[in-house]
């Protein structure tokens, strides 16, 4: 279900009425099923490109129809609708949702700066495992071998890269196949000069309009796809009745065996074309967060699946009575369309192909944004195109790159055969990744026996491996493109992630002690200037080295000092009431704080103005709550230690929780999160090997509390500092490999990462920091 407000990222589970579920099912047609519904345009044409021929016996066409029917039944219907859709992550789907669920149930995440407090986010839910967990040995094995953590991330990156590759190929093959209907109305000499230019024009227009967003025309998507599905259903019924009413017999698996027995190697190679009938199936899972499980299930089982089966049966019925095939378009979709309605069908097909392309383009933007939030993709500018509908984003640099690549594919390949080979390999690779990750979810998250997960993996994995092999054999005939794109993108993602982790380790190793900060005073010539200084760092404790470098070169810092850490948590959304962790750095008199802002991989990052206001409000709330001042400031152990961090949020956001107390086992940790017990709070105290979580739900009337003089003074200073202005202190990194490093390490860091860092957006652009308030501190990282 789409969020009505961009700032309202957290979605609590809602039970929809039948009316709202049916409405969501109708809306899902335009967003989820655009790509899948236009596959009849090119499946038969790609399958009969050259590996097999259509003979008088009809064994080939009936065999292909049988393969299409059972592939649609087993993969989209059985695997996705009834199994994979249940592996959601708080209602969200997709590759990162599976990875996020696995990371929360097993310690395999490679994200830095993890905290015990992250596990207390309400969306970080863990199902209580049974006393005897059959999959515990799998979890232990995964956690024990660090190389498996990297291998798991590489698999996720591979799936992500293939989704991005599909974002290049789908618009090209969809629009090209729709426009190719002109072939039947033009001579061969004319149509070859018309189809490609028209395709390129539509693709360019499609990408040029992306920055406007889809919210203004999105209401047209569902009617267009529904009209298309009704159209192909009607054409299918007409062709079945008119040409071959007995075509239903070809749905028997017997015809698959006859097909393979007759065609042998050619039939196996043609599976790469049959595979295209399930392209777009992954969207059912990837777009789950915008709708609901019931809505997507209803839409597919009652509308999409029957329409596709009728469309393929109709084409097969027509071809079973037409065997004189001289050109490729005589076996394509438009050949079975009666001439009287061909132009109308052509127009609907072009509109449906545009809708299907738009869905995959939006999905590409979304998965790149998720990759960036998890530190697996270089920084890019993310523009939110709608203030009302959450999740509609636009990434300018990615948009233009996709457009150039799409046009290049259309101009370079010029036929559905090569485009289909390329698209098929990308699609089936994503499905293999989903099958692998879902198998781990079955064991780790659902706590099912490993044998059940193995059966799931072998059954669906063997089907997909068969199609994968048929697609990979077409490497020189177009399938090389997704492999090349995936290799290029995976190299970028891995280099960026590797250097990001190494930079964090360097910061962690070189952070400055709290004693150093507290020793800075008038005696050392340090001046505290009016205003608020926000020091951005990836660390969740300690003083970052870039701040010590800043003070060394400019012996002054602001009266109010806030160390800000913006971190990602392996959940889709962090509720706004649980986003901020606030604590003190040093004694209250030092006026230094630490604020950790936590975001999920689908969360919308606030613009800088709202973030400033929110941060100041949360600091003020923390000051009001933190009434436990040090009574003896001379006590070094108290004065020089960092206080526990407190989750600061509105009391109304916590009122939905009942009073309860739970104990959960955990590994020992030094992190702590504290809440004062006299207000609405959740108190976490790590005690050796277990922690106790208490929620106190007393009424809190903040306006009725009498503030102490020290609290009032601190709030006044905060208000005065806000009026004096706010400065953003960011590190400007220069990275080089340490002496004696291997050639590969130097290549990755000195050339690869530095090239990406110089040519991608800086952190100030991503954080939307105003240039007038920016202070950059140069830092040399020797990794």
CSV table of C-alpha atoms in Angstrom, one decimal, residues 71 75 158-159 162 268-276 278 420-433 435-436 460-475 479-480 482-483 486:
chain,number,residue,atom,x,y,z
A,71,UNK,CA,6.5,-22.5,-17.2
A,75,UNK,CA,7.3,-20.2,-11.9
A,158,UNK,CA,24.6,-10.1,-9.0
A,159,UNK,CA,20.8,-10.1,-8.7
A,162,UNK,CA,20.8,-8.1,-13.6
A,268,UNK,CA,16.8,-27.1,-26.0
A,269,UNK,CA,18.4,-23.9,-27.4
A,270,UNK,CA,14.9,-22.5,-28.2
A,271,UNK,CA,14.1,-22.6,-24.5
A,272,UNK,CA,15.8,-19.2,-24.4
A,273,UNK,CA,12.9,-17.8,-26.3
A,274,UNK,CA,10.2,-19.6,-24.3
A,275,UNK,CA,11.8,-18.2,-21.2
A,276,UNK,CA,10.6,-14.7,-22.2
A,278,UNK,CA,7.8,-15.2,-17.6
A,420,UNK,CA,15.3,-11.7,-26.4
A,421,UNK,CA,18.5,-13.7,-25.8
A,422,UNK,CA,19.9,-10.8,-23.7
A,423,UNK,CA,16.7,-10.2,-21.8
A,424,UNK,CA,16.2,-13.9,-21.1
A,425,UNK,CA,19.6,-14.3,-19.5
A,426,UNK,CA,19.0,-11.3,-17.2
A,427,UNK,CA,15.6,-12.4,-16.2
A,428,UNK,CA,16.5,-16.0,-15.4
A,429,UNK,CA,19.6,-15.0,-13.4
A,430,UNK,CA,17.5,-12.8,-11.1
A,431,UNK,CA,15.1,-15.7,-10.6
A,432,UNK,CA,18.0,-18.0,-9.7
A,433,UNK,CA,19.2,-15.5,-7.1
A,435,UNK,CA,15.4,-19.0,-5.4
A,436,UNK,CA,18.7,-19.2,-3.6
A,460,UNK,CA,12.6,-24.6,-9.0
A,461,UNK,CA,16.4,-24.3,-9.3
A,462,UNK,CA,16.5,-27.2,-11.8
A,463,UNK,CA,13.8,-25.6,-13.9
A,464,UNK,CA,15.6,-22.2,-13.9
A,465,UNK,CA,19.0,-23.9,-14.5
A,466,UNK,CA,17.6,-25.5,-17.6
A,467,UNK,CA,16.5,-22.2,-19.0
A,468,UNK,CA,19.7,-20.5,-17.8
A,469,UNK,CA,21.8,-23.0,-19.8
A,470,UNK,CA,19.7,-22.4,-22.9
A,471,UNK,CA,20.1,-18.7,-22.5
A,472,UNK,CA,23.9,-18.8,-21.8
A,473,UNK,CA,24.5,-20.9,-24.9
A,474,UNK,CA,23.3,-17.8,-26.9
A,475,UNK,CA,26.2,-15.8,-25.5
A,479,UNK,CA,23.4,-12.9,-24.3
A,480,UNK,CA,26.8,-11.3,-23.8
A,482,UNK,CA,23.7,-8.6,-19.7
A,483,UNK,CA,26.9,-10.5,-18.7
A,486,UNK,CA,26.6,-7.2,-14.8
